[in-house]
Short mmCIF file of C-alpha atoms and ligand atoms in Angstrom, two decimals:
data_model
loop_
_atom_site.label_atom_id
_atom_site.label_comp_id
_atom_site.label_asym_id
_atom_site.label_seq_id
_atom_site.Cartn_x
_atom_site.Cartn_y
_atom_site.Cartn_z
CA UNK O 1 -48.97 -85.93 -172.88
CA UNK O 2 -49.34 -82.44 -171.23
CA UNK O 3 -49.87 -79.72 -172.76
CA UNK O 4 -46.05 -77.61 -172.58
CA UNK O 5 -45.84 -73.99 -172.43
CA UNK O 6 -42.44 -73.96 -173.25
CA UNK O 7 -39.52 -76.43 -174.79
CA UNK O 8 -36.07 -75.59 -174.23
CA UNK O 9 -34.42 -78.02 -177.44
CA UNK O 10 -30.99 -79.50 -177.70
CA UNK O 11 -28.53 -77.90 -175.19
CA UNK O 12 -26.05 -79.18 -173.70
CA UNK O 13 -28.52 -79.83 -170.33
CA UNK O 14 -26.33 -80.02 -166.69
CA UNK O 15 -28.45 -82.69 -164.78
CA UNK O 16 -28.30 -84.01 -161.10
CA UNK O 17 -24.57 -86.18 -161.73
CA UNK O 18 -25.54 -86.09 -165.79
CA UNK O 19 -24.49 -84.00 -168.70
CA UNK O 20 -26.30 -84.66 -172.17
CA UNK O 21 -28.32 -82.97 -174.97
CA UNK O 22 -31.91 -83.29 -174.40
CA UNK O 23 -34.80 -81.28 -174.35
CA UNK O 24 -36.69 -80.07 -171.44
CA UNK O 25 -40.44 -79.54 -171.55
CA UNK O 26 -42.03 -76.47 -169.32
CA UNK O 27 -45.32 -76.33 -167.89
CA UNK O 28 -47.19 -74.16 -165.27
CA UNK O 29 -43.37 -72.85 -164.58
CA UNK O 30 -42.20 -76.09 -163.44
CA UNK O 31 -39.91 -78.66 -165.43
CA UNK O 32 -42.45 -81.35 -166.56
CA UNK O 33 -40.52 -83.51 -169.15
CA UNK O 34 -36.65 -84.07 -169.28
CA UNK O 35 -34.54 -86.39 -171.98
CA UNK O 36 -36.05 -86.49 -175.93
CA UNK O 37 -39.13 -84.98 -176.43
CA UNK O 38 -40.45 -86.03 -180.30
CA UNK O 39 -43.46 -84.26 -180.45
CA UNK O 40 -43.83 -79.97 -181.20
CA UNK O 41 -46.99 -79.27 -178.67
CA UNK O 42 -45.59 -76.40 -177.05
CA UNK O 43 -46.67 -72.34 -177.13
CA UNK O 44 -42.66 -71.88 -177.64
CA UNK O 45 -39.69 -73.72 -178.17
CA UNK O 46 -36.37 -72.39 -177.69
CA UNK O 47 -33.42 -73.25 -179.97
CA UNK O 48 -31.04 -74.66 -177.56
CA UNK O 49 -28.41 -75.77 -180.12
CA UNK O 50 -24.58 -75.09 -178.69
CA UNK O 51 -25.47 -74.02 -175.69
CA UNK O 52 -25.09 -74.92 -172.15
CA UNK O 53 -27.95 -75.23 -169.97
CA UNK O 54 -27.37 -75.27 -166.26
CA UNK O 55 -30.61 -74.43 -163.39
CA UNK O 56 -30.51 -70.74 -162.55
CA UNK O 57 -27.83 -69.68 -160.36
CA UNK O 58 -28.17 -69.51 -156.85
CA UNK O 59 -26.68 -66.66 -155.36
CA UNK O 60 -25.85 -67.51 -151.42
CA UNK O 61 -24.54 -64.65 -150.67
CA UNK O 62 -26.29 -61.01 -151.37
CA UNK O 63 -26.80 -57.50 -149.48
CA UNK O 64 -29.08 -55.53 -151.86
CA UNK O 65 -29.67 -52.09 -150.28
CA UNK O 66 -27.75 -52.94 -147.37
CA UNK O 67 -26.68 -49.64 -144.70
CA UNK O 68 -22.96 -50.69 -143.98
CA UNK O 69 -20.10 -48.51 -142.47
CA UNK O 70 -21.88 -45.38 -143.13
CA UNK O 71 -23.08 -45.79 -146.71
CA UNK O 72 -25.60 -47.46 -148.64
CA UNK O 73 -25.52 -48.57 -152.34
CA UNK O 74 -27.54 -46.24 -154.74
CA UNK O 75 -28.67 -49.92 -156.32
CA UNK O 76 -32.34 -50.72 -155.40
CA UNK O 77 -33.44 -54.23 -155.10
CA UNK O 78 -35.09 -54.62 -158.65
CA UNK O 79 -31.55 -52.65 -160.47
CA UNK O 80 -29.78 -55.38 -158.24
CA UNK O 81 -31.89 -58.17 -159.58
CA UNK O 82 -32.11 -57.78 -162.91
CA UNK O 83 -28.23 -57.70 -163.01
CA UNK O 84 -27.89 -61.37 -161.26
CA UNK O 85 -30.37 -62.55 -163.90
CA UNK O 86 -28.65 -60.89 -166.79
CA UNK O 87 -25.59 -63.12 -165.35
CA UNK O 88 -27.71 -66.31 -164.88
CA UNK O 89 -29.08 -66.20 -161.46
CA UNK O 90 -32.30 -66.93 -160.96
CA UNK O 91 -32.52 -66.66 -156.92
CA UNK O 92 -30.91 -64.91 -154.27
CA UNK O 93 -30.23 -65.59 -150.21
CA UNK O 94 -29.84 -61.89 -148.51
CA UNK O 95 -29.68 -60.58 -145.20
CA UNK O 96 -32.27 -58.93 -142.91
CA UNK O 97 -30.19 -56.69 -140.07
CA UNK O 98 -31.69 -56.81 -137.30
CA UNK O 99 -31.92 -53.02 -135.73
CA UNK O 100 -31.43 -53.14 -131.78
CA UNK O 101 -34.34 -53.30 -129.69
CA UNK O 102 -36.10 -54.90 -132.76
CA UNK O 103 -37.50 -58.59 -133.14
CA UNK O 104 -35.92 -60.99 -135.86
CA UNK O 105 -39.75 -61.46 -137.12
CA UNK O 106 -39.67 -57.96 -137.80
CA UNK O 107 -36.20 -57.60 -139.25
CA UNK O 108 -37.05 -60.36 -142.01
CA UNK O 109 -40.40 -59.31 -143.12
CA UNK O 110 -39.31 -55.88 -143.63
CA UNK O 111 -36.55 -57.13 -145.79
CA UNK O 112 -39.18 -60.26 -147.27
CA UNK O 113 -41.65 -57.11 -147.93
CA UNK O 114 -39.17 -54.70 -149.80
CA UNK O 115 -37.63 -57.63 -151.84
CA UNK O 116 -41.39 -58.88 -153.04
CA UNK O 117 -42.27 -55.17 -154.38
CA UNK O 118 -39.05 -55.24 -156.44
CA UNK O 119 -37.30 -58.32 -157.14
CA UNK O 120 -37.33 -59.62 -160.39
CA UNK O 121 -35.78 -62.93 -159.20
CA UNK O 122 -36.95 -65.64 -156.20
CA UNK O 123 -35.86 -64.96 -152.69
CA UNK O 124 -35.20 -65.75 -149.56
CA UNK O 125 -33.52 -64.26 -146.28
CA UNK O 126 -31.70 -64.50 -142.98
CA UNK O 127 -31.96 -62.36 -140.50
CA UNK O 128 -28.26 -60.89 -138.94
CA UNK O 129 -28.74 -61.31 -135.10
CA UNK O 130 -27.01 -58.59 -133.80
CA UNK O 131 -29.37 -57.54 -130.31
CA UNK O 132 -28.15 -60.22 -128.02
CA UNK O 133 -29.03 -58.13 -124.93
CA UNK O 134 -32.43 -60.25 -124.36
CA UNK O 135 -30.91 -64.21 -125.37
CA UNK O 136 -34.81 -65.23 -124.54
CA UNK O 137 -35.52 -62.97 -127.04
CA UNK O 138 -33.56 -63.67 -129.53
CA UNK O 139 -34.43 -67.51 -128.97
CA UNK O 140 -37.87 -66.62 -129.40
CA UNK O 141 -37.29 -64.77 -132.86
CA UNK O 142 -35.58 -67.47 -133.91
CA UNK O 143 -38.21 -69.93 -134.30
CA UNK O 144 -40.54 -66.99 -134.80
CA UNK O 145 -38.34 -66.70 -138.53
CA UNK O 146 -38.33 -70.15 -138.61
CA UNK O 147 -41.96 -70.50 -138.51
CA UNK O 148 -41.96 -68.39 -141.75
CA UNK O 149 -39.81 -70.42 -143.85
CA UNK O 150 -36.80 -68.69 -143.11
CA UNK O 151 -34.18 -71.63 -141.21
CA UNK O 152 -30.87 -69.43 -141.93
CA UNK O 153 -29.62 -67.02 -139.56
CA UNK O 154 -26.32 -64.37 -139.94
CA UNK O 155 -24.07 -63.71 -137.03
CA UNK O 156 -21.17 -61.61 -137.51
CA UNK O 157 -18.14 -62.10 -135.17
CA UNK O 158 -16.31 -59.00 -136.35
CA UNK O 159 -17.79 -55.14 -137.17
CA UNK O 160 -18.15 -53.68 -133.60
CA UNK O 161 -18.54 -50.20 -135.29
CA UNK O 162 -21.59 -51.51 -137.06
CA UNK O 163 -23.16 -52.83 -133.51
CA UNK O 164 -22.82 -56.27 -135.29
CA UNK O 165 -20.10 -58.42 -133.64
CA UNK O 166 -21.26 -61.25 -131.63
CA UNK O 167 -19.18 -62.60 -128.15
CA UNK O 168 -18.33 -66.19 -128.29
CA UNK O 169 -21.25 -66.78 -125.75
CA UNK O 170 -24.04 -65.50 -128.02
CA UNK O 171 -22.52 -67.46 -130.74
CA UNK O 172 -22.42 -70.32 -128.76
CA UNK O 173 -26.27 -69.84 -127.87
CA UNK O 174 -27.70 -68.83 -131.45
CA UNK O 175 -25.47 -72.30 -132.77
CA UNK O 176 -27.03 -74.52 -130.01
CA UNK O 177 -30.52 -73.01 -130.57
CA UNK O 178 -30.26 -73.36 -134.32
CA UNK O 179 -29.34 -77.24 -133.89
CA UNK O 180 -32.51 -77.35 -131.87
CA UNK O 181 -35.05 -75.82 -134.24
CA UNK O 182 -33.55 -77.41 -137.07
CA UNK O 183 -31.92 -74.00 -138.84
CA UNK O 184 -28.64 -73.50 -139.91
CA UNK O 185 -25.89 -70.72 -138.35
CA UNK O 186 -24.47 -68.77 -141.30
CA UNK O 187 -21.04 -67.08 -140.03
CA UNK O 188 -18.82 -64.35 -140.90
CA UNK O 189 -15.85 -65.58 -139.88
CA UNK O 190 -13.14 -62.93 -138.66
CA UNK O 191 -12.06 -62.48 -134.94
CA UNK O 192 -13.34 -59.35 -134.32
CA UNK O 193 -10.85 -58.43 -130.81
CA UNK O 194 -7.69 -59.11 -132.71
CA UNK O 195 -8.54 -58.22 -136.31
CA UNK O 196 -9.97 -54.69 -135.39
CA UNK O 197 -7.10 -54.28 -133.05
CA UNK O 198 -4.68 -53.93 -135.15
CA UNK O 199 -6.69 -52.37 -137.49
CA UNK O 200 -6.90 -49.46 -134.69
CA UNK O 201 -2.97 -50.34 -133.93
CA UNK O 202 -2.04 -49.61 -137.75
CA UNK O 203 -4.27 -46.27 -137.68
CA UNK O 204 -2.05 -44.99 -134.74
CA UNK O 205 1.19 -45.88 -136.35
CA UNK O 206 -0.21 -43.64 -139.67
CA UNK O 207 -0.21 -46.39 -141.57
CA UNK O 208 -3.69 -45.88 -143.29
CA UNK O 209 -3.24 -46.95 -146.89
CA UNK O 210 -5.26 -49.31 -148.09
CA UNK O 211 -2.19 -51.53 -148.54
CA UNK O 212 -2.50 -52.17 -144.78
CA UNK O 213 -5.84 -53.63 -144.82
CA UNK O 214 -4.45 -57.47 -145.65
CA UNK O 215 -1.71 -56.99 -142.74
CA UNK O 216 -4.03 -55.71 -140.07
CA UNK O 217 -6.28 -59.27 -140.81
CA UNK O 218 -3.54 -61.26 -141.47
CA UNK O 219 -5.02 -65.20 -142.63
CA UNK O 220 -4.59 -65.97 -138.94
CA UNK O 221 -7.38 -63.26 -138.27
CA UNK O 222 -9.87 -65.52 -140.18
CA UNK O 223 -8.34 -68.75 -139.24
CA UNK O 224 -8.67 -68.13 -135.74
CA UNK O 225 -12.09 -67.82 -135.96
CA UNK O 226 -13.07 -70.57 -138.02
CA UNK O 227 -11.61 -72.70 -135.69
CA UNK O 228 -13.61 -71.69 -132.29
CA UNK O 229 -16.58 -71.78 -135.03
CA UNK O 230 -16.00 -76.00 -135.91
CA UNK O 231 -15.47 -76.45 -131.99
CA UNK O 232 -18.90 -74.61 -130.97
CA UNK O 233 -20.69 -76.54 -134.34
CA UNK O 234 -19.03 -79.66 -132.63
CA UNK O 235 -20.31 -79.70 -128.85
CA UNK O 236 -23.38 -78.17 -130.28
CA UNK O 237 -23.76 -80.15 -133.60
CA UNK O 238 -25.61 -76.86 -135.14
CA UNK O 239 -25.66 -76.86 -138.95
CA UNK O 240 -22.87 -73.88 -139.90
CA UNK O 241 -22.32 -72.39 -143.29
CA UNK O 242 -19.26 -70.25 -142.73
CA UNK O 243 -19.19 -67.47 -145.84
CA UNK O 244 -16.43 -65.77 -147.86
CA UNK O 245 -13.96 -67.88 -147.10
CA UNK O 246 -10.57 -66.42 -148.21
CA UNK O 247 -7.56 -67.89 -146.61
CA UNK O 248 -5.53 -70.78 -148.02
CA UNK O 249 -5.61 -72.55 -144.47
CA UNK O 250 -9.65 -72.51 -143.52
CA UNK O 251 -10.89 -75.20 -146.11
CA UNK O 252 -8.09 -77.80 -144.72
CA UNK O 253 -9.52 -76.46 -140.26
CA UNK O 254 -12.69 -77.68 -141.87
CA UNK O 255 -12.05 -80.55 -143.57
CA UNK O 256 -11.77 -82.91 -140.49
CA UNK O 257 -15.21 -81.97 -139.10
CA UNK O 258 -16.67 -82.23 -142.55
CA UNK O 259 -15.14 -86.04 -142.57
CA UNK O 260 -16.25 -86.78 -138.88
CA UNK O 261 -20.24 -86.13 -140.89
CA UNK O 262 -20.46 -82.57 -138.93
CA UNK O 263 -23.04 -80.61 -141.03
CA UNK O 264 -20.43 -77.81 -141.78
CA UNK O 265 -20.29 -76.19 -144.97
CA UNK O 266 -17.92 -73.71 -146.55
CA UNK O 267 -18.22 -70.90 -149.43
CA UNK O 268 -15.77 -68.61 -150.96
CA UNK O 269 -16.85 -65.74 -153.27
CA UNK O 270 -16.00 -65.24 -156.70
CA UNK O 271 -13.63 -62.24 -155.82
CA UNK O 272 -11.46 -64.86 -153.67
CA UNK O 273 -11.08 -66.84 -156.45
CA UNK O 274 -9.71 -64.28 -158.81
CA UNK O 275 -8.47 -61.45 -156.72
CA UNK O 276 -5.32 -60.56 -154.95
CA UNK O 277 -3.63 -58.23 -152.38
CA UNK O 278 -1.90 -56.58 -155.32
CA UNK O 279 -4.84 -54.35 -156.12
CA UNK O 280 -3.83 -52.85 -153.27
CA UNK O 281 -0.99 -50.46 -154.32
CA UNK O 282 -1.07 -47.67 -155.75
CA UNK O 283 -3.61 -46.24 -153.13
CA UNK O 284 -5.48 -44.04 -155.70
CA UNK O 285 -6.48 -48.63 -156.83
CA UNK O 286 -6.45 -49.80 -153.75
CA UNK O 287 -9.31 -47.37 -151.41
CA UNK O 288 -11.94 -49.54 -154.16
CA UNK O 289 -10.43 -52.83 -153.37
CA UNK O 290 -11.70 -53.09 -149.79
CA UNK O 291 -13.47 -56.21 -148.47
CA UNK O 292 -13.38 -58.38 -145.67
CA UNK O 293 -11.83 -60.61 -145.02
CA UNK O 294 -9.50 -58.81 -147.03
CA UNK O 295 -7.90 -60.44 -150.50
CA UNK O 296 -4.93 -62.79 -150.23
CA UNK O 297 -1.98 -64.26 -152.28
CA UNK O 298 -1.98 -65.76 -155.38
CA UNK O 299 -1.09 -68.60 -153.24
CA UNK O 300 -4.79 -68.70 -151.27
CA UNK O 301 -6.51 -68.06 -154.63
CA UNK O 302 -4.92 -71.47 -155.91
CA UNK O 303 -5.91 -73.32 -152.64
CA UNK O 304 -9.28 -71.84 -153.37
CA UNK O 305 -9.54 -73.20 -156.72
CA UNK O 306 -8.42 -76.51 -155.29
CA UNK O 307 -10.68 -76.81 -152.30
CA UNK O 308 -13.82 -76.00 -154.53
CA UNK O 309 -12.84 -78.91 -156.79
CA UNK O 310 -12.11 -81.45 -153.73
CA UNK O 311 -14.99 -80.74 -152.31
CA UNK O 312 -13.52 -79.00 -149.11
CA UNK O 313 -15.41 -75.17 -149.95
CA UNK O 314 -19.38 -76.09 -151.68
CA UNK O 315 -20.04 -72.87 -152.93
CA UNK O 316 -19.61 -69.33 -154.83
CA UNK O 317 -21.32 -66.67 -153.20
CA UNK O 318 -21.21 -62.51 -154.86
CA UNK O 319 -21.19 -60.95 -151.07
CA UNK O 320 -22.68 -58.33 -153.45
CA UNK O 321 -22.48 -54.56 -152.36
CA UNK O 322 -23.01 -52.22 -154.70
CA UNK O 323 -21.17 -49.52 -153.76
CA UNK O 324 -20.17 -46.52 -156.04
CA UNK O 325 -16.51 -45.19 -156.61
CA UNK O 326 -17.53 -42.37 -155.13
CA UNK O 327 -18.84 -44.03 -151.75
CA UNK O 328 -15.62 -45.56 -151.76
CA UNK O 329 -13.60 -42.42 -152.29
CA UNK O 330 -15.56 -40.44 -149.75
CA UNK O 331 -14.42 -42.69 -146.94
CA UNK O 332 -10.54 -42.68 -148.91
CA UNK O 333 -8.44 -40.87 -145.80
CA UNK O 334 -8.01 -44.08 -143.63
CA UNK O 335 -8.38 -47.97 -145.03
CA UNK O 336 -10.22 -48.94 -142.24
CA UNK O 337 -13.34 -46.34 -143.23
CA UNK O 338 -13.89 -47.42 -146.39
CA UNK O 339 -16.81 -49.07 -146.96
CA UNK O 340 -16.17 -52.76 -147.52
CA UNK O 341 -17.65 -54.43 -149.94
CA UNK O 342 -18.01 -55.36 -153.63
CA UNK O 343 -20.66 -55.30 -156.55
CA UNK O 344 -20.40 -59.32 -157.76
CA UNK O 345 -24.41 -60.60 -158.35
CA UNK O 346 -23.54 -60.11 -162.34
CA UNK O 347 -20.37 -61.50 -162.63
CA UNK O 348 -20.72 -64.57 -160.47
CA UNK O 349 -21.85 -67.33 -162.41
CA UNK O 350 -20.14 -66.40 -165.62
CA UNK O 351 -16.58 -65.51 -163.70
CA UNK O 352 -16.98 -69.15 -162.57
CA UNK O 353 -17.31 -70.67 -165.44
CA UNK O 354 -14.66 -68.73 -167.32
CA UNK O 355 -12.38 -69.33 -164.34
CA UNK O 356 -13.19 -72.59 -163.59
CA UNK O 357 -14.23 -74.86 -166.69
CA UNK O 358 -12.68 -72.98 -169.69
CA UNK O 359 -9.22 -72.12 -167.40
CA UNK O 360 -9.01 -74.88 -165.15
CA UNK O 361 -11.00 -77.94 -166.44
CA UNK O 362 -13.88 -77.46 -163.96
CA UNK O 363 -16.64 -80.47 -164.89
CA UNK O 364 -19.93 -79.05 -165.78
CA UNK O 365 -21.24 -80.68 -163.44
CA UNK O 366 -19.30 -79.64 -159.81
CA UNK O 367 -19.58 -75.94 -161.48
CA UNK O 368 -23.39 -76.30 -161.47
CA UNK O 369 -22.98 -77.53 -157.86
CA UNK O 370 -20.93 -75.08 -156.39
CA UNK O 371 -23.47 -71.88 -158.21
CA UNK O 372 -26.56 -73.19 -157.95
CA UNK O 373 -27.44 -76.95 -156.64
CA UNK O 374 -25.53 -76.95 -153.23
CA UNK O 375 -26.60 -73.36 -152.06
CA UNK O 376 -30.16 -75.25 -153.20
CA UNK O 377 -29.48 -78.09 -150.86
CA UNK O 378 -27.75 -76.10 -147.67
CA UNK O 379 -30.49 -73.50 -147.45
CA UNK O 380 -33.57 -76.29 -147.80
CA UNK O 381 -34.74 -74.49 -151.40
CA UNK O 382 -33.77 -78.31 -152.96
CA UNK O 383 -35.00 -80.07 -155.13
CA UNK O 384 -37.84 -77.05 -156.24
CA UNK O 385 -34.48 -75.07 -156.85
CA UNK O 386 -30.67 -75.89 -157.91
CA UNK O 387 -31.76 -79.02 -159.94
CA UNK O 388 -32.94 -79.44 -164.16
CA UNK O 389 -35.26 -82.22 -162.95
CA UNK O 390 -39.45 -83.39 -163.10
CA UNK O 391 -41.14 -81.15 -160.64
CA UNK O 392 -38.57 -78.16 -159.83
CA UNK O 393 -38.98 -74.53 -160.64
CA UNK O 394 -38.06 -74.07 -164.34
CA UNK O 395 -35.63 -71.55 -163.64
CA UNK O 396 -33.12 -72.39 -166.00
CA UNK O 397 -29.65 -70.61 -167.85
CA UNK O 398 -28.23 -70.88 -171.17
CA UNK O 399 -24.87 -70.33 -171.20
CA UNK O 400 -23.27 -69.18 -174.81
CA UNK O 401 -19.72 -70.68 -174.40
CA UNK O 402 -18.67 -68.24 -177.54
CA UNK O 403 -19.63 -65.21 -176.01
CA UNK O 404 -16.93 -62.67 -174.97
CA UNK O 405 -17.91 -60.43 -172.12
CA UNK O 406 -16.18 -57.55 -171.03
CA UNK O 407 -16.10 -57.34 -166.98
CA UNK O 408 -15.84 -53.54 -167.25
CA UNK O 409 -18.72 -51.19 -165.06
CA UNK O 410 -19.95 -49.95 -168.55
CA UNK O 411 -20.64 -53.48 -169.71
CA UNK O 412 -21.94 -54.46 -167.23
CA UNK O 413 -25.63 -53.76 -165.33
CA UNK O 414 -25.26 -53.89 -161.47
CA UNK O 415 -26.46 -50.33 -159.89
CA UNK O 416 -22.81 -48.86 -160.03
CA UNK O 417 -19.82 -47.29 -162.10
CA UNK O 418 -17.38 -49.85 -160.10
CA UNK O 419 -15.81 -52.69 -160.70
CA UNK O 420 -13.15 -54.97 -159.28
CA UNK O 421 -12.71 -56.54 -162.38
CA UNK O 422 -12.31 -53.69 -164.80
CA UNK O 423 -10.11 -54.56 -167.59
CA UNK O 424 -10.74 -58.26 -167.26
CA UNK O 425 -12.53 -60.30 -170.19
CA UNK O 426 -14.25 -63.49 -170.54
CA UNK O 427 -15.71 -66.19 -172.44
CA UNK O 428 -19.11 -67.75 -171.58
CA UNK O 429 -22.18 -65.32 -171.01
CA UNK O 430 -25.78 -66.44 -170.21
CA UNK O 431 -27.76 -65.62 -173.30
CA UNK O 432 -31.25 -66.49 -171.77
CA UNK O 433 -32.78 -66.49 -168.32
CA UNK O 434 -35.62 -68.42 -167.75
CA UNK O 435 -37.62 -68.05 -164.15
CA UNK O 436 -40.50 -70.61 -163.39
CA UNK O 437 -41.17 -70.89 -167.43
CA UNK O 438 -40.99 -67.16 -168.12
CA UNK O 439 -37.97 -65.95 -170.45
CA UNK O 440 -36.71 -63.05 -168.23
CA UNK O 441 -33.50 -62.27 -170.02
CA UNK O 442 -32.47 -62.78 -173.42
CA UNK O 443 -29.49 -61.42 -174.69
CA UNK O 444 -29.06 -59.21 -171.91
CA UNK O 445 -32.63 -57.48 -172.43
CA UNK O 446 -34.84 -57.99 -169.46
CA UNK O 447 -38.07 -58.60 -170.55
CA UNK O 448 -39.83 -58.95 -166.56
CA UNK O 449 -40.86 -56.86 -164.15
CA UNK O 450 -40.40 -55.57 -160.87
CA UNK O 451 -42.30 -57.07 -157.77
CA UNK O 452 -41.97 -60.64 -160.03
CA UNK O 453 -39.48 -62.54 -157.94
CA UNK O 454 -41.17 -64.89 -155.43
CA UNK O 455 -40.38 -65.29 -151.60
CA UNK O 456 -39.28 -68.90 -151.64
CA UNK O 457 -40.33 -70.52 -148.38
CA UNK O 458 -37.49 -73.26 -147.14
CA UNK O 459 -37.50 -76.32 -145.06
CA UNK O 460 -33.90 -78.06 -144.23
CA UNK O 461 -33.63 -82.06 -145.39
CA UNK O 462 -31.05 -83.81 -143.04
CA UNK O 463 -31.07 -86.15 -146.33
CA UNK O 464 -30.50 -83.61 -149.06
CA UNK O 465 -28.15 -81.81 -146.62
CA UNK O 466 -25.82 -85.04 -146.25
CA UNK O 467 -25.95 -85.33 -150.28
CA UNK O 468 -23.92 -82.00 -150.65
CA UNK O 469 -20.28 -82.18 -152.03
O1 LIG R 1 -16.66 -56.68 -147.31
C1 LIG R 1 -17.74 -57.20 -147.13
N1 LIG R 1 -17.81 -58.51 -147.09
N2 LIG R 1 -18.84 -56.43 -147.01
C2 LIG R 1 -20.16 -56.84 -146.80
C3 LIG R 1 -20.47 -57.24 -145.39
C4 LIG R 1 -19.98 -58.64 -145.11
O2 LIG R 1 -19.09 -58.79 -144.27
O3 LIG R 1 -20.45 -59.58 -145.69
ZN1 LIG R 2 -19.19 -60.88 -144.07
ZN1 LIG R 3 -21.68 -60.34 -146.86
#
């Protein structure tokens, strides 16, 4: 027998389609043994007992130190990290904009560069395409990133302001490119000419409260979109991931390409699944509640809940921005200013699980899916991530199903005094982080370092990609 480093003993281990107690041996930061393990040869052992252990969370969905609508979150990329790993996740997918007149090589090794200096956690990231002025070019970058390990790419059909939003043409081109190289289209989701219409519609009617935000992106807003997005993936076949989905309608417009075996994949973020237009009113609430798409009804929250357990939405990104009240409150005059986003990385696996398996009766196993495995298995990280298996990254979580958490900014870590869940409290908190063998978290101490995360190179598997649910 090998030598361990490490044995994690007698939790309640999530598996590929498995849950039982075993033990799960650690060496050279990879999982080397899992099931009983008799003998005591290891450096450590960790006391596992009454706790859940699920592989570290994957976080889809992430914009550390991101420059959006005129502000940019205090948080710095290690502040940012060590919060998702306080909350159990062990890697993170960001986003590399692309300035204009600059390559997509360029965009994503600046962002590659900054995140190895401070991320405590793995990485990876896409670039946003938002220079279409030279297609050739942008062709060119894209197997330039892909080259690199980096298959995902961001395009944003909404966010003209920002010099982001995409016409359907240069959609249409990135989608069929990316079915040619192999990557995979990741899409916001929003019709940009409507939905910022009547944004600028409500603004000259003097309706700028933030309880306008919802109305002026009605569900049909995102909708709308989502369904020219499954007719482009269709004639072009590309691989599309379509984030924060919101609306009670999208997962059902998705459903039939998803049947037809169209590589098409959904996620919804944790604030979706828990948040509602109501935070809105009174205004003084509502300028921090901004996001886009904007939150629904309780009635879309429900569908939410439902698609993620039929298998229609495959994942829970953050969309983390860490934006600070006061960012928020300098942009307060008119709703569609305010800086849209919200901080999430922390709260994301834990919200799940208290959300999911302790309030609705979530299986261990789809909530270890839809946080970590299938973001694993989308974004070509699987099986080295997403998976408590023989050979993968021992990035693992123990979840303490006892532990109460407060969701209030002074409990919690993320690089800001806001959040969308103040008030709120839980049960089920990680109580140990473990990344490639190393205990990185325990009892919300961080015990790593900056600059320790890992750039996590990624290759797509048309079987592993077919195995998602
Ligand atoms: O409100 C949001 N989602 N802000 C971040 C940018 C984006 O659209 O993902
Ligand atoms: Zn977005
Ligand atoms: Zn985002």
């Amino acid at each position: 027998m090998p030598k361990l480093d490490l044995i994690v003993r007698g939790g309640l281990v999530v598996g590929p389609g498995w849950t039982a107690e075993a033990d799960i041996g650690i060496s050279d930061g990879k999982i080397a043994q899992v099931g009983y393990i008799p003998y005591n040869s290891a450096e450590k052992t960790v006391n596992a007992k009454g706790k859940i252990v699920i592989p570290g969370g994957i976080d889809p969905h992430t914009h550390y130190e991101l420059y959006f609508m005129g502000a940019k979150p205090r948080e710095t990329w290690d502040v940012g990290t060590i919060a998702s790993a306080i909350g159990g996740t062990t890697t993170t997918i960001d986003f590399a904009p692309q300035e204009k007149g600059e390559t997509l090589l360029n965009a994503t090794m600046k962002q590659l560069d900054r995140a190895s200096q401070l991320s405590v956690i793995d990485f990876t990231t896409k670039p946003i395409i938002s220079d279409f002025s030279d297609t050739e070019r942008v062709m060119r970058g894209m197997k330039d990133t892909m080259d690199l390990g980096v298959p995902g790419f961001k395009v944003f059909m909404i966010y003209r302001h920002q010099g982001w939003m995409a016409d359907d043409w240069s959609l249409f081109q990135v989608m069929r490119r990316a079915r040619e190289l192999g990557g995979i289209v990741t899409i916001h989701a929003e019709n940009g000419f409507i939905g910022e219409g009547l944004q600028e519609e409500f603004v000259r009617m003097g309706k700028i409260e933030p309880r306008y935000h919802g109305e002026a992106k009605p569900n049909m807003v995102e909708n709308l979109a989502i369904t020219l997005v499954m007719s482009i993936a269709e004639i072009t076949g590309a691989r599309t991931y379509i984030v924060h989905q919101s609306t009670r309608e999208g997962p059902d417009i998705v459903a039939p390409y998803r049947n037809r075996g169209l590589p098409v994949f959904l996620e919804t973020c944790t604030h979706y699944l828990v948040l509602t237009d109501e935070t809105f009113d009174p205004p003084e609430r509502g300028i921090y509640y901004m996001c886009s798409p904007p939150l629904r009804k309780k009635e879309d929250v429900e569908a939410l809940w439902q698609a993620l357990f039929t298998g229609k939405i495959q994942t829970v990104g953050s969309d983390h921005v860490a934006f600070t009240k006061a960012q928020k409150e300098e942009f307060a005059g008119v709703f569609t200013k305010i800086p849209n986003g919200f901080p999430g990385s922390e709260v994301r696996v834990p919200l799940t699980y208290y959300e999911g398996v302790v309030r609705r009766g979530m299986s261990l196993n789809r909530f270890v899916e839809v946080v970590s495995t299938n973001a694993a298995k989308i974004f070509g990280l699987y099986p080295r991530k997403g998976v408590i298996a023989p050979g993968s990254d021992a990035d693992l979580v123990l979840i303490d199903p006892d532990k109460e958490h407060s969701l209030d900014a002074k409990d919690l870590h993320m690089g800001t005094d806001l959040s969308v869940y103040e008030g709120m409290k839980i049960k089920g908190w990680p109580s140990m982080t473990i990344l490639r063998g190393d205990i990185i978290v325990e009892d919300e101490e961080f015990h790593g370092r900056p600059g320790m995360g890992r750039f996590v190179k990624a290759t797509i598997n048309e079987h592993v990609l077919q195995s998602v649910r």
